[in-house]
Coordinates of C-alpha atoms and ligand atoms in Angstrom, one line a residue:
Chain A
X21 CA 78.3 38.3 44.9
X22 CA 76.4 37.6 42.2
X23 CA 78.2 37.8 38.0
X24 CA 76.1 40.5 37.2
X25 CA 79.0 41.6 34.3
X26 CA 78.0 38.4 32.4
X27 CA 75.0 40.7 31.2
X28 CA 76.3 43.9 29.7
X29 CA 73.7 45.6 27.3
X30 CA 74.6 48.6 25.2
X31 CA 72.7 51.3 24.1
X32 CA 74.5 53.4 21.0
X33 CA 74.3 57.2 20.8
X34 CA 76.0 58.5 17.5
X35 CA 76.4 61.7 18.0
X36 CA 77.8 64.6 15.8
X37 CA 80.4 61.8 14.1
X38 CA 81.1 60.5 10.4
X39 CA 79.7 57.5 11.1
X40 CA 83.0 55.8 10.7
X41 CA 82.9 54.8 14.0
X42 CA 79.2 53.8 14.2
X43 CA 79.7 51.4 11.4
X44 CA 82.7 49.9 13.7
X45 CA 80.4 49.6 16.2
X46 CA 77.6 47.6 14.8
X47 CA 80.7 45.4 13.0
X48 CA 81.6 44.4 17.0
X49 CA 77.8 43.1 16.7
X50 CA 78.5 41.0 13.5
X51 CA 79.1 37.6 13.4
X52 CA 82.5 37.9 12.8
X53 CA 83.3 40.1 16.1
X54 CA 80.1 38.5 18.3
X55 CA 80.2 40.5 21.2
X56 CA 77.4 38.8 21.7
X57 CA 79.7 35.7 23.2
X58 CA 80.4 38.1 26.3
X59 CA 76.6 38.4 27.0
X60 CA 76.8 41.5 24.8
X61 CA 73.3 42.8 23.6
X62 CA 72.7 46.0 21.3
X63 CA 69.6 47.3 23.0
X64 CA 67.7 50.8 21.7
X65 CA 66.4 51.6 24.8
X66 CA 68.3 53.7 27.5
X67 CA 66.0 52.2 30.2
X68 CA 67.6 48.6 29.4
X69 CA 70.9 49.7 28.8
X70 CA 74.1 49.2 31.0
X71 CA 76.7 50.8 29.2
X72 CA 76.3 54.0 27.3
X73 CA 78.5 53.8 24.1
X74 CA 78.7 57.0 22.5
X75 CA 80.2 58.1 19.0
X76 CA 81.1 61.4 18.0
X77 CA 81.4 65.0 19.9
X78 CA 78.5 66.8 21.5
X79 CA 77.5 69.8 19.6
X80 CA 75.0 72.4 20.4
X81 CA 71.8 70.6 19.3
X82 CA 72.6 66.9 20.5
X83 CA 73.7 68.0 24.4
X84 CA 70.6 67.3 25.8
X85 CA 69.7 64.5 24.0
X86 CA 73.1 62.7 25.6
X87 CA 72.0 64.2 28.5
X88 CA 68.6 63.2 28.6
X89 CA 69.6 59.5 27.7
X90 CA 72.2 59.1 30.1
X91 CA 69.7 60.5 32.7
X92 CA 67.1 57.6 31.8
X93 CA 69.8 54.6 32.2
X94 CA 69.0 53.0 35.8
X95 CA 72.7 52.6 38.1
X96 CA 75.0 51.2 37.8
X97 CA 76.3 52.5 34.8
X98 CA 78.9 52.7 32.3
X99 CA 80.2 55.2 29.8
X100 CA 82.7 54.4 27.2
X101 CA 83.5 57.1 24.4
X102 CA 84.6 55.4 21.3
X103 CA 86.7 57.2 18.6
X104 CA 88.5 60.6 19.2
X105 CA 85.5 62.5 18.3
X106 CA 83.7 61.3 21.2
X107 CA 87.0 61.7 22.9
X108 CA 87.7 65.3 22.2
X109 CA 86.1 66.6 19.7
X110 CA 88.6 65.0 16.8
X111 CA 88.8 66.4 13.5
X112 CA 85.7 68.3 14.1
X113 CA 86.6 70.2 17.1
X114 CA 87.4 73.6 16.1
X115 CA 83.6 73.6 14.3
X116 CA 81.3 76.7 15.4
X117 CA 78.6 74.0 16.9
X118 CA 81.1 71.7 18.5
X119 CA 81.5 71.3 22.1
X120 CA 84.1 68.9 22.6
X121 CA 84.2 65.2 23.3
X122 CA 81.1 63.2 25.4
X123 CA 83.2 64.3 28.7
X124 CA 81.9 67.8 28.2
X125 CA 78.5 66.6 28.8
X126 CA 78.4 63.7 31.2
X127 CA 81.3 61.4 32.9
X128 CA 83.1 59.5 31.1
X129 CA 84.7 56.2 32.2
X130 CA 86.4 54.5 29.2
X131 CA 88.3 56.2 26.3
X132 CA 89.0 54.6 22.9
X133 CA 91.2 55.8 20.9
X134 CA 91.1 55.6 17.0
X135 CA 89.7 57.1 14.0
X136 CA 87.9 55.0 13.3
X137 CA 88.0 53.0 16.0
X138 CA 88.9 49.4 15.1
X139 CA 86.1 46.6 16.3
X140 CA 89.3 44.7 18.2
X141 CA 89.9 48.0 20.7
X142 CA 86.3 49.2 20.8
X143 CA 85.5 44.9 21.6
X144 CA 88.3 45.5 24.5
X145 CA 87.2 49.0 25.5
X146 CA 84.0 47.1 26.0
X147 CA 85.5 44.1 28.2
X148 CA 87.1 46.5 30.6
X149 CA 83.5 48.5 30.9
X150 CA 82.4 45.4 32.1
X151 CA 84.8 44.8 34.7
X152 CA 84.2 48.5 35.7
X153 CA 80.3 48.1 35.7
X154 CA 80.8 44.9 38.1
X155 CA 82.6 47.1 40.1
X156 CA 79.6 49.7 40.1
X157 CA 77.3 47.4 40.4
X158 CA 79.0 45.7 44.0
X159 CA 79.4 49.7 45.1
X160 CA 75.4 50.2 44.2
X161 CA 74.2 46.6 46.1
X162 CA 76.4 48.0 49.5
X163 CA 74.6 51.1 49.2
X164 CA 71.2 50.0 48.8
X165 CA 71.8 47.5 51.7
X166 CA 73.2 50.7 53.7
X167 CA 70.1 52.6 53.0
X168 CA 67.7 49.9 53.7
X169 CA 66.2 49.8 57.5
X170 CA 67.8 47.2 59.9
Chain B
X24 CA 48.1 17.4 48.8
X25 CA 49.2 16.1 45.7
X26 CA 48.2 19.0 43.2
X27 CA 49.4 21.1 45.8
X28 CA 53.3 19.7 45.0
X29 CA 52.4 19.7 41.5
X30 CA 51.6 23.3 41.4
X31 CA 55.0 23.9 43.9
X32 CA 57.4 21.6 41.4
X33 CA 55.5 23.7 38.3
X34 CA 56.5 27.2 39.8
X35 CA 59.8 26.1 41.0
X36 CA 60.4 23.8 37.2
X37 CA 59.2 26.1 34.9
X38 CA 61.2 28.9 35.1
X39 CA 64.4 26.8 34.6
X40 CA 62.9 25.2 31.8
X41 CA 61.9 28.0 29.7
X42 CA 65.5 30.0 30.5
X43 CA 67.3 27.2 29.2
X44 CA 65.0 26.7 26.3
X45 CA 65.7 30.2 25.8
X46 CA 69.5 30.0 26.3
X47 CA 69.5 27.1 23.9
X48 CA 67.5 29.3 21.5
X49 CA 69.9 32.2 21.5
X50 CA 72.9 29.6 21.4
X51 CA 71.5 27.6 18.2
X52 CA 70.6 31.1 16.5
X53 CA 74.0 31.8 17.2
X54 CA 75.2 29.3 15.5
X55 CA 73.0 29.3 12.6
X56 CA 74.9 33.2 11.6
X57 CA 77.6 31.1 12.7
X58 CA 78.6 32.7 15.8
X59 CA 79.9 31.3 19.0
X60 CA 76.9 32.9 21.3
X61 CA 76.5 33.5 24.5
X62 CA 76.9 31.0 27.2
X63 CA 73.5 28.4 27.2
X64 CA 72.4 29.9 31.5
X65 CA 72.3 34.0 29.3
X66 CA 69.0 34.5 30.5
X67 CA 69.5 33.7 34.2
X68 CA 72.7 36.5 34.3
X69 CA 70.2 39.1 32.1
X70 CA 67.3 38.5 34.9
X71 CA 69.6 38.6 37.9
X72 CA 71.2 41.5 36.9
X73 CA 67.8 43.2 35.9
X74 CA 66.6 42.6 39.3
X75 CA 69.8 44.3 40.7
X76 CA 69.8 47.5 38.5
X77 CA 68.2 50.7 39.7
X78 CA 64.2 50.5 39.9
X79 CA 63.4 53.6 37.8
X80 CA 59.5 53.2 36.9
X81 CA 57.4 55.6 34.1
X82 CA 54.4 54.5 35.8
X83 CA 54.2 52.9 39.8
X84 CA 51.0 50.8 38.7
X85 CA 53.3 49.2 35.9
X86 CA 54.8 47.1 38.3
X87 CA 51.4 45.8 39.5
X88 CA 50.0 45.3 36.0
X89 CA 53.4 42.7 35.6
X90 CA 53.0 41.0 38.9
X91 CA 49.5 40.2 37.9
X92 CA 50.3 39.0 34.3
X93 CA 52.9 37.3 35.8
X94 CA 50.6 35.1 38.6
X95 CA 47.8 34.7 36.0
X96 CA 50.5 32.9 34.0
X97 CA 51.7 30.9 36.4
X98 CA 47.7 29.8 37.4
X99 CA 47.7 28.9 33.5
X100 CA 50.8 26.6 33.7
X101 CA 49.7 25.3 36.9
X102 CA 46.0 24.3 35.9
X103 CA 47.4 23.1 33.3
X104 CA 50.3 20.9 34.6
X105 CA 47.9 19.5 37.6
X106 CA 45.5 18.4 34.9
X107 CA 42.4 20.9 34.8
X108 CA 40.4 22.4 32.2
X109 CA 42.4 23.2 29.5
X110 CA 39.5 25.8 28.2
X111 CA 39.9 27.7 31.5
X112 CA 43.7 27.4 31.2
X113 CA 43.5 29.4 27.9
X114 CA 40.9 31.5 29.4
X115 CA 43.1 32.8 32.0
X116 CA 46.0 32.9 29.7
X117 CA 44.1 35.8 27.9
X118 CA 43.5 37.5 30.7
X119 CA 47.3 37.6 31.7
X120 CA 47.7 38.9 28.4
X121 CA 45.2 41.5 29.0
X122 CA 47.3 43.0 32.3
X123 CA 50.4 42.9 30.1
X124 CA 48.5 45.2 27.3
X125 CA 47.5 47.9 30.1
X126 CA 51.6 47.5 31.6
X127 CA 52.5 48.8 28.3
X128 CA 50.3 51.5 27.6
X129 CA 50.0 53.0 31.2
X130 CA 53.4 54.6 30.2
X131 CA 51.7 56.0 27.7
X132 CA 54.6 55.8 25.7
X133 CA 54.7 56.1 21.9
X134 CA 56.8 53.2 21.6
X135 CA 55.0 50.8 24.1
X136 CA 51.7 52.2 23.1
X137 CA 52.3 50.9 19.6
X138 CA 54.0 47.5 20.5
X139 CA 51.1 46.9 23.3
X140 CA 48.5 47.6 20.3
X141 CA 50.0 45.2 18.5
X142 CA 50.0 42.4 20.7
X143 CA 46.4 43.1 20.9
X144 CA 45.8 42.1 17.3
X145 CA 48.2 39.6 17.6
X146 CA 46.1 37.8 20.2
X147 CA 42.8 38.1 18.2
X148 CA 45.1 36.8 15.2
X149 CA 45.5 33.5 17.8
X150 CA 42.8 33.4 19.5
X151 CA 40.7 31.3 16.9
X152 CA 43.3 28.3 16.4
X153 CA 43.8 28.4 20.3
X154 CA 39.8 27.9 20.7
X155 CA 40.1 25.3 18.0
X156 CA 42.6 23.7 19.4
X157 CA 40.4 23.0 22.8
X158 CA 37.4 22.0 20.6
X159 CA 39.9 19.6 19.2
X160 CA 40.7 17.9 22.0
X161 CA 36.6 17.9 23.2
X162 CA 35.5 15.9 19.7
X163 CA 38.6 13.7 20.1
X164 CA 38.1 12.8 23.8
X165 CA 35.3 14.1 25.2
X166 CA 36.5 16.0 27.5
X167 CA 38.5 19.1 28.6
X168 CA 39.8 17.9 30.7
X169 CA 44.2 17.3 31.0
X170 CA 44.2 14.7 33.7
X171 CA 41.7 12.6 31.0
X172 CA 42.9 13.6 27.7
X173 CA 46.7 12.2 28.8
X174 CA 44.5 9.1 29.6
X175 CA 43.7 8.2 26.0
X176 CA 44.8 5.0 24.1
X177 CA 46.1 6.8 21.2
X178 CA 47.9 9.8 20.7
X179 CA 46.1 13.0 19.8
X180 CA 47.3 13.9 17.0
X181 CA 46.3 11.0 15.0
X182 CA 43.0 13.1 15.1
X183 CA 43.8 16.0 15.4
X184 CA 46.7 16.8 13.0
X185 CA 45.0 20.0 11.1
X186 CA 44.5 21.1 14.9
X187 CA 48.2 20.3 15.6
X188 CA 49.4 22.5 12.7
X189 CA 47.7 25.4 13.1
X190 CA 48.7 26.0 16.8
X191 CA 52.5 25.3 15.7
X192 CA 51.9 28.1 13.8
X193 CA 50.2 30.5 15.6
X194 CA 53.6 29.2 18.7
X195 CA 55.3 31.7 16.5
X196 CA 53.0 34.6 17.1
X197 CA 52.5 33.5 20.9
X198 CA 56.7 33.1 21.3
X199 CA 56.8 36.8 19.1
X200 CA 59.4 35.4 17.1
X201 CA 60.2 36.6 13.4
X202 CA 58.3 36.6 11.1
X203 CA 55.4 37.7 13.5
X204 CA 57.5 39.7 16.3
X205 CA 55.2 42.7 16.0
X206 CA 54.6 43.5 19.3
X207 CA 58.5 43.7 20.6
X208 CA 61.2 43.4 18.6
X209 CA 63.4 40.6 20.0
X210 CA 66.6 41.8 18.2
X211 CA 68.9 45.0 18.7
X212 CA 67.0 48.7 17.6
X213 CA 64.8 49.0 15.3
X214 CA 61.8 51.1 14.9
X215 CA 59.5 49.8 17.7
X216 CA 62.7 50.1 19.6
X217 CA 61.6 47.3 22.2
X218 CA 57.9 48.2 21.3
X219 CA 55.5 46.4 24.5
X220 CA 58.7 46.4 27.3
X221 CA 60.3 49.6 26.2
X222 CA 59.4 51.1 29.1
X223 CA 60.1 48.5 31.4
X224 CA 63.3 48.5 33.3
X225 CA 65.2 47.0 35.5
X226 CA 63.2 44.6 38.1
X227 CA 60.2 44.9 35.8
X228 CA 62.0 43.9 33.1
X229 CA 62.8 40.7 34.6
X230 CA 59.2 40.3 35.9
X231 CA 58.4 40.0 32.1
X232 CA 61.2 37.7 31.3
X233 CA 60.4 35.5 34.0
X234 CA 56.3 35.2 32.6
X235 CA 57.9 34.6 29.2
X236 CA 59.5 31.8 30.8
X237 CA 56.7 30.3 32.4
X238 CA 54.1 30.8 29.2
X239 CA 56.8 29.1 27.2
X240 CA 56.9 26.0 29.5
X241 CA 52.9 25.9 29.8
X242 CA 52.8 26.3 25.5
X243 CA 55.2 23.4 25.2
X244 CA 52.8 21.8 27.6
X245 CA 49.8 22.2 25.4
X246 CA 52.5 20.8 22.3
X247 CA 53.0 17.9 24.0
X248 CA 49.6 17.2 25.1
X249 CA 49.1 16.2 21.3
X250 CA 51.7 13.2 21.7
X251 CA 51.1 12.0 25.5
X252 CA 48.9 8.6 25.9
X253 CA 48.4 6.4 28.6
X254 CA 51.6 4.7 27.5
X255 CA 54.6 6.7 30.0
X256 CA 56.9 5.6 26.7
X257 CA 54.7 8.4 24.6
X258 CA 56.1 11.2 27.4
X259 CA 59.9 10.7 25.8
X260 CA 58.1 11.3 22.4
X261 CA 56.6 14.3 23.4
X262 CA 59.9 15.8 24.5
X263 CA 61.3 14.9 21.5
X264 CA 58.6 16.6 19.6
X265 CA 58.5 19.5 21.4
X266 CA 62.1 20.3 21.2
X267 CA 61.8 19.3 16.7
X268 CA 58.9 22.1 17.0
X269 CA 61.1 24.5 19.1
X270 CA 63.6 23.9 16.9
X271 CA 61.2 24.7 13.6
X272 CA 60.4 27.9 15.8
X273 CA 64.2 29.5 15.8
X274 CA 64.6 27.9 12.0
X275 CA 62.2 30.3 11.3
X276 CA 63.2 33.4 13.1
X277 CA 66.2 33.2 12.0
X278 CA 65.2 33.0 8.3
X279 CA 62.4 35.4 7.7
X280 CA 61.5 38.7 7.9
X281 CA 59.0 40.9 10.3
X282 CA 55.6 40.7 8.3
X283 CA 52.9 43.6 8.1
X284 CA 50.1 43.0 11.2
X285 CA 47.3 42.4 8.0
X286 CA 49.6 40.0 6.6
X287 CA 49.6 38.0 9.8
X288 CA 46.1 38.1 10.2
X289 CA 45.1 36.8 7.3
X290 CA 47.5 34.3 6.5
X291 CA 47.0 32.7 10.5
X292 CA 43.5 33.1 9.9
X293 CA 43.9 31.1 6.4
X294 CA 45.8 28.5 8.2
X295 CA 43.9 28.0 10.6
X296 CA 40.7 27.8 8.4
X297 CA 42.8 24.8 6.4
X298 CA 44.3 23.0 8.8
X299 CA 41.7 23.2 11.9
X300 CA 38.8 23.9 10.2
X301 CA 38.8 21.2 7.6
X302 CA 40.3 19.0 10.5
X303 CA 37.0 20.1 12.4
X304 CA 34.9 19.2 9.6
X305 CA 36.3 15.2 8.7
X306 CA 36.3 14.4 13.1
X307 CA 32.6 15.8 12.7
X308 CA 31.9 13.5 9.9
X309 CA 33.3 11.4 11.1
X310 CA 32.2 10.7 14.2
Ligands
LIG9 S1 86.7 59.3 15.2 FE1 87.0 59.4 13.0 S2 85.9 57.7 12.2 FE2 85.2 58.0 14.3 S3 83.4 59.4 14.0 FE3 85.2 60.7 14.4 S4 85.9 61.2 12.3 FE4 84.5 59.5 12.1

């Protein structure tokens, strides 16, 4: 079986946040936090990306766009919601455009808590994405082979 | 029946080569921003887990487009490394660059279109020192020929120094590396977002990374054909060399910043003009 969660790249959606959490985010990328040691790479592009790190709630305008993004990312797949906004909505949940947290829009797997989140639990929210996403990927291989023609 | 296991040890080699020489470029940048960095085998896990990810292709004739860029660059490596002629090595180098232009823009993505446009200037930007570079080798040996250029007494680039410099510096367009990393954007988002391989996921994702790999090992070929005599000692100095001019390569992607495609053009060109040309001129004198 091969390591494949050596290799976990991101992609970062912030959605309807602060930006509190987005600057957290891009501090886990800094030398000081170097998610980079895990095999950790910020990539832009959906298409590239393993685990879908999203900031913020979903309000009326950016649903699709989380949508359309997590539509684009090839299996297997993570999602990890960091901050309460993404969680539920936080302190801009009872807004006229806000929908709720990233789980109203697509599955979430990982939850972290904090406003903002601090590097340290959004670094370990990452880690145990990866162990989920090796567990994806294991499900995804026995299904292929399943599929393919003896 | 000998090329024939030079050209299998060359596709089986090269790969590992160029991965590590990536690994150890991503572990040394590391370092230089004072980082730990990822382990030194990184690129193996990214390729193997790109070619287990989900196939999910903008465009079905993308796939074939990277294949072919992909066997053209190993025939360049391969030519090169059983000793053919290094003009037709850079010949078909081109053309493998060619096939990755059209793998970009069949998506007819914004993104891709852009980076693959790029890359297209970049290549006429190092096209002339590249050319130069094989008329170096003619005026100093006579030939084009590998298997008789490694034959020489003395090294190369006691000739051909001006030539020497100028394809170091066009390495850095040909490796995309900063300052000249128009075409794709090696590092996180930024607003090519990955520019030529945007659209490319998964397996054909790795198809690229894998023909990175094997251009990297035939470029540090074409470094080291500078340093190589007759004498087997002068192969240890060309490893050595090549790994001081890979080194120069991260020194300077980690300290400069992405230029403008004019800028590039005319400062490669200048360099070129200085180094190889007036190199060109004194060998013709010369001789
Ligand atoms: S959780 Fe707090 S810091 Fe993070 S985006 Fe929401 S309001 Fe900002």
């Amino acid at each position: 079986m091969a390591n494949i969660k050596r290799s976990p790249w991101l992609l970062h959606y912030d959605g309807s946040s602060c930006n509190g959490c987005d600057i957290e985010v891009l501090a886990c990328l800094t030398p000081v936090y170097d998610a980079e040691r895990f095999g950790v790479m910020n990539t832009g592009d959906p298409m590239q990306a393993d685990i879908f790190l999203i900031t913020g709630g979903i309000n009326t305008q950016n649903q699709s766009v989380v949508k359309q993004l997590y539509d684009q990312m090839p299996r297997p797949k993570v999602v990890v919601a960091v901050g309460v906004c993404a969680c539920t909505g936080g302190v801009f949940k009872d807004c006229y455009n806000i929908l709720g947290g990233a789980d109203t829009t697509i599955p979430v797997d990982i939850y972290v808590p904090g406003c903002a989140a601090r590097p340290q639990s959004i670094i370990d929210g990452i880690v145990q994405a990866v162990e989920l996403f090796q567990k994806r990927s294991e499900e995804h291989d026995a299904l292929v082979k399943s599929k393919k023609p003896a | 029946m000998n090329v024939f296991l030079g050209v299998l040890a060359y596709i089986v080699l090269a790969p590992i080569v160029g991965g590590l020489l990536q690994g150890m470029d991503r572990k040394i940048s590391a370092r230089m921003q004072r980082r730990v960095g990822p382990p030194l085998l990184q690129p193996f896990y990214d390729v193997i887990k790109l070619l287990k990810k989900q196939v999910i292709t903008v465009s079905t004739s993308q796939t074939f487009f990277l294949l072919t860029y992909l066997a053209l660059m190993i025939l360049t490596g391969a030519m090169f490394y059983t000793g053919m002629d290094i003009l037709m090595c850079f010949f078909v180098m081109s053309t493998s660059a060619t096939f990755l232009y059209f793998a970009s823009v069949v998506t007819s993505s914004p993104y891709a279109t852009i980076g693959a446009n790029r890359e297209l200037i970049q290549m006429m930007t190092y096209e002339p020192a590249v050319l130069l570079a094989c008329v170096g080798f003619y005026l100093a040996e006579g030939t084009f020929n590998v298997g008789e250029i490694v034959q020489t007494r003395f090294s190369n680039i006691i000739f051909l120094p001006g030539f020497f410099i100028a394809f170091v510096f066009i390495l850095t367009i040909k490796m995309r590396k900063s300052p000249f990393d128009l075409s794709a954007s090696h590092h996180m988002h930024q607003e090519l977002v990955k520019g030529l391989t945007t659209e490319m996921g998964a397996q054909n994702l790795a198809i690229f990374q894998i023909a990175e790999w094997y251009e990297t090992a035939f470029l540090i070929g074409v470094v080291g054909l500078y340093i190589v005599n007759a004498n087997p000692v002068s192969i240890v100095a060309a490893v050595v060399v090549v790994l001081l001019v890979y080194f120069l390569e991260i020194l300077i992607d980690n300290t400069s910043a992405r230029m403008k495609w004019e800028k590039m053009l005319n400062i490669t060109w200048l360099v070129t003009l200085f180094t190889a040309g007036v190199n060109l001129l004194v060998l013709m004198l010369v001789r």
